[in-house]
PDB file of C-alpha atoms in Angstrom:
ATOM      1  CA  MET A   8      42.289  50.841  31.689  1.00 46.00           C
ATOM      2  CA  ASN A   9      39.892  53.337  30.418  1.00 53.00           C
ATOM      3  CA  PRO A  10      36.705  54.005  32.830  1.00 67.00           C
ATOM      4  CA  ILE A  11      34.780  55.007  30.995  1.00 78.00           C
ATOM      5  CA  ALA A  12      32.054  52.853  29.243  1.00 86.00           C
ATOM      6  CA  PRO A  13      31.609  53.925  24.836  1.00 90.00           C
ATOM      7  CA  PHE A  14      27.627  53.445  26.231  1.00 93.00           C
ATOM      8  CA  ILE A  15      25.572  54.770  29.098  1.00 94.00           C
ATOM      9  CA  GLU A  16      22.401  52.622  29.443  1.00 94.00           C
ATOM     10  CA  PRO A  17      19.936  54.995  31.022  1.00 94.00           C
ATOM     11  CA  ASP A  18      17.924  53.152  34.215  1.00 93.00           C
ATOM     12  CA  TRP A  19      14.617  53.825  33.395  1.00 95.00           C
ATOM     13  CA  PRO A  20      11.574  51.251  33.647  1.00 96.00           C
ATOM     14  CA  ALA A  21      11.536  51.951  29.617  1.00 96.00           C
ATOM     15  CA  PRO A  22       8.323  48.812  28.209  1.00 96.00           C
ATOM     16  CA  PRO A  23       9.097  46.359  26.806  1.00 93.00           C
ATOM     17  CA  GLY A  24      10.560  47.089  23.540  1.00 92.00           C
ATOM     18  CA  VAL A  25      11.745  50.936  24.199  1.00 96.00           C
ATOM     19  CA  LEU A  26      15.642  50.627  23.359  1.00 95.00           C
ATOM     20  CA  ALA A  27      17.254  54.119  24.769  1.00 96.00           C
ATOM     21  CA  LEU A  28      21.696  53.979  24.705  1.00 95.00           C
ATOM     22  CA  CYS A  29      23.953  57.529  25.874  1.00 96.00           C
ATOM     23  CA  THR A  30      26.699  56.708  23.694  1.00 95.00           C
ATOM     24  CA  THR A  31      30.149  58.825  25.314  1.00 94.00           C
ATOM     25  CA  ARG A  32      33.487  59.851  23.737  1.00 93.00           C
ATOM     26  CA  VAL A  33      35.269  56.803  24.262  1.00 94.00           C
ATOM     27  CA  GLY A  34      35.035  53.334  22.132  1.00 93.00           C
ATOM     28  CA  GLY A  35      35.482  55.113  18.705  1.00 95.00           C
ATOM     29  CA  CYS A  36      37.760  55.886  15.792  1.00 95.00           C
ATOM     30  CA  SER A  37      37.689  59.444  15.760  1.00 96.00           C
ATOM     31  CA  LEU A  38      41.340  61.110  16.154  1.00 96.00           C
ATOM     32  CA  PRO A  39      42.048  64.046  18.507  1.00 96.00           C
ATOM     33  CA  PRO A  40      40.157  67.155  18.402  1.00 95.00           C
ATOM     34  CA  TYR A  41      37.116  64.799  17.366  1.00 94.00           C
ATOM     35  CA  ASP A  42      38.048  61.552  19.749  1.00 93.00           C
ATOM     36  CA  SER A  43      37.042  59.166  20.144  1.00 94.00           C
ATOM     37  CA  PHE A  44      32.992  57.686  19.331  1.00 95.00           C
ATOM     38  CA  ASN A  45      32.836  61.507  17.378  1.00 94.00           C
ATOM     39  CA  LEU A  46      29.090  60.829  15.921  1.00 95.00           C
ATOM     40  CA  ALA A  47      28.115  65.149  14.823  1.00 93.00           C
ATOM     41  CA  HIS A  48      29.281  65.624  11.082  1.00 91.00           C
ATOM     42  CA  HIS A  49      29.591  69.389  11.333  1.00 89.00           C
ATOM     43  CA  VAL A  50      32.683  69.430  13.750  1.00 92.00           C
ATOM     44  CA  GLY A  51      35.516  68.544  11.504  1.00 93.00           C
ATOM     45  CA  ASP A  52      35.808  65.046  11.344  1.00 95.00           C
ATOM     46  CA  GLU A  53      37.257  62.510   8.840  1.00 95.00           C
ATOM     47  CA  HIS A  54      34.002  61.586   6.662  1.00 95.00           C
ATOM     48  CA  ALA A  55      34.967  57.712   6.757  1.00 96.00           C
ATOM     49  CA  ASN A  56      35.680  58.115  11.150  1.00 96.00           C
ATOM     50  CA  LEU A  57      32.362  58.756  11.661  1.00 95.00           C
ATOM     51  CA  GLU A  58      30.617  56.531   9.584  1.00 95.00           C
ATOM     52  CA  ARG A  59      32.910  53.908  11.554  1.00 96.00           C
ATOM     53  CA  ASN A  60      31.428  55.316  15.195  1.00 96.00           C
ATOM     54  CA  ARG A  61      27.991  55.535  13.668  1.00 95.00           C
ATOM     55  CA  ALA A  62      28.461  52.148  12.070  1.00 95.00           C
ATOM     56  CA  LEU A  63      29.620  51.072  16.258  1.00 95.00           C
ATOM     57  CA  LEU A  64      26.236  52.709  17.049  1.00 95.00           C
ATOM     58  CA  ALA A  65      24.355  50.230  14.796  1.00 94.00           C
ATOM     59  CA  SER A  66      26.142  46.822  15.744  1.00 94.00           C
ATOM     60  CA  ARG A  67      24.637  48.631  19.303  1.00 94.00           C
ATOM     61  CA  LEU A  68      20.950  48.378  18.108  1.00 94.00           C
ATOM     62  CA  PRO A  69      18.207  46.202  16.757  1.00 94.00           C
ATOM     63  CA  GLN A  70      18.880  45.535  13.119  1.00 94.00           C
ATOM     64  CA  GLY A  71      17.975  47.613  10.875  1.00 92.00           C
ATOM     65  CA  THR A  72      17.524  50.427  13.299  1.00 94.00           C
ATOM     66  CA  THR A  73      16.944  53.446  11.044  1.00 93.00           C
ATOM     67  CA  VAL A  74      18.813  56.783  13.227  1.00 94.00           C
ATOM     68  CA  GLN A  75      16.975  60.159  12.350  1.00 94.00           C
ATOM     69  CA  TRP A  76      19.882  62.695  13.121  1.00 94.00           C
ATOM     70  CA  LEU A  77      19.278  65.987  13.686  1.00 95.00           C
ATOM     71  CA  ASN A  78      20.842  69.971  13.091  1.00 95.00           C
ATOM     72  CA  GLN A  79      20.578  71.601  15.929  1.00 96.00           C
ATOM     73  CA  VAL A  80      20.074  75.343  17.204  1.00 96.00           C
ATOM     74  CA  HIS A  81      18.862  74.934  19.833  1.00 96.00           C
ATOM     75  CA  GLY A  82      15.188  76.154  19.440  1.00 96.00           C
ATOM     76  CA  VAL A  83      12.328  73.808  19.436  1.00 97.00           C
ATOM     77  CA  GLN A  84      11.377  72.963  16.842  1.00 98.00           C
ATOM     78  CA  VAL A  85      10.662  68.632  17.105  1.00 98.00           C
ATOM     79  CA  ILE A  86       9.884  66.841  14.237  1.00 96.00           C
ATOM     80  CA  LYS A  87       8.399  62.612  13.399  1.00 96.00           C
ATOM     81  CA  ALA A  88      11.257  60.562  13.284  1.00 94.00           C
ATOM     82  CA  SER A  89      11.959  59.070  10.396  1.00 85.00           C
ATOM     83  CA  GLY A  90      14.311  57.637   7.973  1.00 66.00           C
ATOM     84  CA  ILE A  91      11.987  58.894   4.617  1.00 64.00           C
ATOM     85  CA  GLY A  92      11.441  62.070   2.705  1.00 56.00           C
ATOM     86  CA  LYS A  93      13.192  64.260   5.344  1.00 62.00           C
ATOM     87  CA  PRO A  94      16.521  65.695   4.635  1.00 67.00           C
ATOM     88  CA  LEU A  95      19.163  64.708   6.074  1.00 79.00           C
ATOM     89  CA  TYR A  96      19.642  66.820   8.528  1.00 90.00           C
ATOM     90  CA  PRO A  97      16.654  68.399   9.890  1.00 92.00           C
ATOM     91  CA  GLU A  98      16.524  71.465  11.581  1.00 95.00           C
ATOM     92  CA  ALA A  99      15.185  70.917  15.272  1.00 97.00           C
ATOM     93  CA  ASP A 100      15.983  69.881  18.729  1.00 98.00           C
ATOM     94  CA  ALA A 101      13.989  67.026  18.714  1.00 98.00           C
ATOM     95  CA  ALA A 102      12.617  63.956  17.589  1.00 98.00           C
ATOM     96  CA  TRP A 103       9.583  61.518  18.402  1.00 98.00           C
ATOM     97  CA  SER A 104       8.661  58.491  16.616  1.00 97.00           C
ATOM     98  CA  ASP A 105       5.910  55.996  16.922  1.00 96.00           C
ATOM     99  CA  GLU A 106       7.525  53.817  14.142  1.00 94.00           C
ATOM    100  CA  PRO A 107       9.416  50.258  15.037  1.00 93.00           C
ATOM    101  CA  GLY A 108      13.028  50.478  13.761  1.00 93.00           C
ATOM    102  CA  VAL A 109      12.507  54.351  13.634  1.00 95.00           C
ATOM    103  CA  ALA A 110      15.971  56.425  16.589  1.00 96.00           C
ATOM    104  CA  CYS A 111      15.310  59.784  17.910  1.00 97.00           C
ATOM    105  CA  ALA A 112      19.296  60.982  18.510  1.00 97.00           C
ATOM    106  CA  VAL A 113      20.250  64.123  19.342  1.00 97.00           C
ATOM    107  CA  MET A 114      23.786  64.896  20.257  1.00 96.00           C
ATOM    108  CA  THR A 115      24.502  67.145  23.336  1.00 96.00           C
ATOM    109  CA  ALA A 116      28.564  68.190  25.375  1.00 92.00           C
ATOM    110  CA  ASP A 117      27.230  70.680  27.718  1.00 95.00           C
ATOM    111  CA  CYS A 118      24.002  70.785  27.199  1.00 97.00           C
ATOM    112  CA  LEU A 119      21.273  68.410  29.099  1.00 98.00           C
ATOM    113  CA  PRO A 120      20.201  65.189  26.851  1.00 98.00           C
ATOM    114  CA  VAL A 121      15.388  64.508  27.965  1.00 98.00           C
ATOM    115  CA  LEU A 122      14.018  60.779  26.631  1.00 98.00           C
ATOM    116  CA  PHE A 123      11.071  59.993  26.482  1.00 98.00           C
ATOM    117  CA  CYS A 124       7.961  57.764  26.143  1.00 97.00           C
ATOM    118  CA  SER A 125       4.907  56.440  27.045  1.00 97.00           C
ATOM    119  CA  LEU A 126       3.910  53.141  29.154  1.00 97.00           C
ATOM    120  CA  ASP A 127       2.971  51.655  26.405  1.00 96.00           C
ATOM    121  CA  GLY A 128       5.927  51.964  24.753  1.00 96.00           C
ATOM    122  CA  LYS A 129       4.357  53.608  21.331  1.00 96.00           C
ATOM    123  CA  HIS A 130       5.675  56.873  21.411  1.00 97.00           C
ATOM    124  CA  VAL A 131       9.496  56.934  22.209  1.00 98.00           C
ATOM    125  CA  ALA A 132      11.916  61.235  22.086  1.00 98.00           C
ATOM    126  CA  ALA A 133      14.735  62.749  22.264  1.00 98.00           C
ATOM    127  CA  ALA A 134      14.930  66.836  22.940  1.00 99.00           C
ATOM    128  CA  HIS A 135      18.292  68.688  22.980  1.00 98.00           C
ATOM    129  CA  ALA A 136      17.464  71.336  25.976  1.00 98.00           C
ATOM    130  CA  GLY A 137      19.948  73.681  27.181  1.00 96.00           C
ATOM    131  CA  TRP A 138      19.068  77.468  28.945  1.00 96.00           C
ATOM    132  CA  ARG A 139      18.344  78.125  25.509  1.00 96.00           C
ATOM    133  CA  GLY A 140      16.092  75.501  25.071  1.00 97.00           C
ATOM    134  CA  LEU A 141      14.359  75.259  28.405  1.00 96.00           C
ATOM    135  CA  LEU A 142      14.213  79.224  27.792  1.00 96.00           C
ATOM    136  CA  ALA A 143      11.977  78.667  24.321  1.00 96.00           C
ATOM    137  CA  GLY A 144      10.423  75.511  25.947  1.00 96.00           C
ATOM    138  CA  VAL A 145      11.252  73.253  23.899  1.00 98.00           C
ATOM    139  CA  LEU A 146      10.752  69.614  26.800  1.00 98.00           C
ATOM    140  CA  GLU A 147       7.122  71.221  26.312  1.00 96.00           C
ATOM    141  CA  ALA A 148       7.117  70.853  22.445  1.00 98.00           C
ATOM    142  CA  ALA A 149       7.860  67.864  23.161  1.00 98.00           C
ATOM    143  CA  VAL A 150       5.509  66.831  25.208  1.00 97.00           C
ATOM    144  CA  THR A 151       3.296  68.041  22.740  1.00 97.00           C
ATOM    145  CA  ALA A 152       4.511  66.438  20.098  1.00 97.00           C
ATOM    146  CA  LEU A 153       3.733  62.585  21.799  1.00 96.00           C
ATOM    147  CA  ASP A 154      -0.064  63.212  21.580  1.00 91.00           C
ATOM    148  CA  THR A 155       0.805  61.941  25.372  1.00 94.00           C
ATOM    149  CA  GLU A 156      -1.543  62.629  28.971  1.00 94.00           C
ATOM    150  CA  PRO A 157       1.685  63.548  30.344  1.00 93.00           C
ATOM    151  CA  ASP A 158       0.856  60.825  33.669  1.00 95.00           C
ATOM    152  CA  GLN A 159       1.068  58.532  31.313  1.00 97.00           C
ATOM    153  CA  LEU A 160       5.218  59.014  29.672  1.00 98.00           C
ATOM    154  CA  MET A 161       8.446  59.031  32.008  1.00 98.00           C
ATOM    155  CA  SER A 162      11.328  60.032  31.051  1.00 98.00           C
ATOM    156  CA  TRP A 163      15.047  59.864  31.032  1.00 98.00           C
ATOM    157  CA  LEU A 164      17.778  62.605  32.242  1.00 98.00           C
ATOM    158  CA  GLY A 165      20.761  62.377  30.373  1.00 97.00           C
ATOM    159  CA  PRO A 166      24.516  63.449  31.653  1.00 96.00           C
ATOM    160  CA  ALA A 167      25.314  67.504  31.140  1.00 97.00           C
ATOM    161  CA  ILE A 168      27.237  69.763  32.895  1.00 97.00           C
ATOM    162  CA  GLY A 169      26.327  70.016  36.573  1.00 96.00           C
ATOM    163  CA  ARG A 170      25.667  73.116  39.122  1.00 94.00           C
ATOM    164  CA  GLY A 171      28.985  73.409  40.149  1.00 94.00           C
ATOM    165  CA  ALA A 172      30.170  74.633  36.465  1.00 96.00           C
ATOM    166  CA  PHE A 173      27.815  75.828  34.512  1.00 97.00           C
ATOM    167  CA  GLU A 174      27.501  80.115  35.444  1.00 97.00           C
ATOM    168  CA  VAL A 175      25.376  81.646  33.237  1.00 97.00           C
ATOM    169  CA  GLY A 176      25.285  85.433  33.172  1.00 96.00           C
ATOM    170  CA  PRO A 177      22.039  87.265  34.995  1.00 96.00           C
ATOM    171  CA  GLU A 178      20.113  87.455  31.407  1.00 96.00           C
ATOM    172  CA  VAL A 179      19.404  83.524  31.959  1.00 97.00           C
ATOM    173  CA  ARG A 180      18.488  84.158  35.290  1.00 96.00           C
ATOM    174  CA  GLU A 181      15.520  86.742  33.812  1.00 97.00           C
ATOM    175  CA  GLY A 182      14.802  84.714  31.576  1.00 96.00           C
ATOM    176  CA  LEU A 183      13.661  81.335  33.175  1.00 97.00           C
ATOM    177  CA  LEU A 184      12.406  83.855  36.089  1.00 97.00           C
ATOM    178  CA  ARG A 185      10.247  85.809  33.251  1.00 96.00           C
ATOM    179  CA  VAL A 186       8.662  82.418  31.378  1.00 94.00           C
ATOM    180  CA  ALA A 187       8.233  81.762  34.644  1.00 94.00           C
ATOM    181  CA  SER A 188       4.593  81.076  36.167  1.00 93.00           C
ATOM    182  CA  PRO A 189       4.272  83.122  39.149  1.00 95.00           C
ATOM    183  CA  SER A 190       3.707  79.505  40.826  1.00 95.00           C
ATOM    184  CA  ARG A 191       6.881  78.451  39.839  1.00 94.00           C
ATOM    185  CA  ARG A 192       8.384  80.716  39.926  1.00 96.00           C
ATOM    186  CA  ASP A 193      10.105  80.225  43.551  1.00 97.00           C
ATOM    187  CA  ALA A 194      11.621  76.963  41.896  1.00 96.00           C
ATOM    188  CA  ILE A 195      12.758  78.061  39.093  1.00 97.00           C
ATOM    189  CA  ALA A 196      14.796  80.436  42.036  1.00 97.00           C
ATOM    190  CA  ALA A 197      16.459  78.089  43.246  1.00 97.00           C
ATOM    191  CA  CYS A 198      17.751  76.275  40.277  1.00 98.00           C
ATOM    192  CA  PHE A 199      20.179  79.438  40.708  1.00 98.00           C
ATOM    193  CA  SER A 200      23.064  79.477  43.295  1.00 97.00           C
ATOM    194  CA  PRO A 201      25.352  83.364  43.040  1.00 96.00           C
ATOM    195  CA  SER A 202      28.610  83.364  41.800  1.00 96.00           C
ATOM    196  CA  ALA A 203      31.702  84.759  44.206  1.00 92.00           C
ATOM    197  CA  ASN A 204      33.730  85.788  41.712  1.00 90.00           C
ATOM    198  CA  ARG A 205      31.356  87.524  39.058  1.00 94.00           C
ATOM    199  CA  PRO A 206      28.385  89.779  40.133  1.00 93.00           C
ATOM    200  CA  GLY A 207      25.305  89.009  39.220  1.00 93.00           C
ATOM    201  CA  HIS A 208      26.235  85.636  37.733  1.00 97.00           C
ATOM    202  CA  HIS A 209      25.179  82.726  38.528  1.00 98.00           C
ATOM    203  CA  TYR A 210      25.741  79.147  38.620  1.00 98.00           C
ATOM    204  CA  ALA A 211      22.898  76.819  37.101  1.00 98.00           C
ATOM    205  CA  ASP A 212      21.303  73.478  37.719  1.00 98.00           C
ATOM    206  CA  LEU A 213      19.681  72.259  34.535  1.00 97.00           C
ATOM    207  CA  TYR A 214      18.906  69.309  36.021  1.00 97.00           C
ATOM    208  CA  ALA A 215      16.432  70.883  38.085  1.00 97.00           C
ATOM    209  CA  LEU A 216      15.049  73.190  36.158  1.00 97.00           C
ATOM    210  CA  ALA A 217      14.427  70.588  33.495  1.00 96.00           C
ATOM    211  CA  ARG A 218      11.838  68.733  36.286  1.00 93.00           C
TER     212      ARG A 218
END
């Protein structure tokens, strides 16, 4: 029996009417190397398998929900999610919605998926945050797009690569320190620990950086 479930339900105090899900690799029908719950259109998977997997996801959502998929490029572009009048895969790394039945989606491997919702449940967003996105300010861009006071938002940080596995070069640490305000530089520096094997390299904590 596989110990991993197909879906993770975020443990956050979202208001009524806000539904969030995180998929895993199991529970779908894609064959290796895409096994099995692949939802990405750009990796070379059989289209029929992709459609079956997306149908499985749709079965866990309220009937009639439209999912806004993105062409993610590690940038800061944020779009308003919509099932009408958009390219099928608009180039962006975050989406927001204030429309019932319109869902925001991001796809991640090592990167961090960050979900937002307003305390009143009227606004939601999803952002794809790797180190490039964090450096460029994708989370700040998503919060700005929501047009809601930050203290009226909650967030959930989904599965991502852990600090013990995420080794980065000096340009990552230096870049994030460079854009940090003086009052935040010590906190940013604490998100990195030196690599014992590669001088100048560090292990980075994506979760701490996002926070």
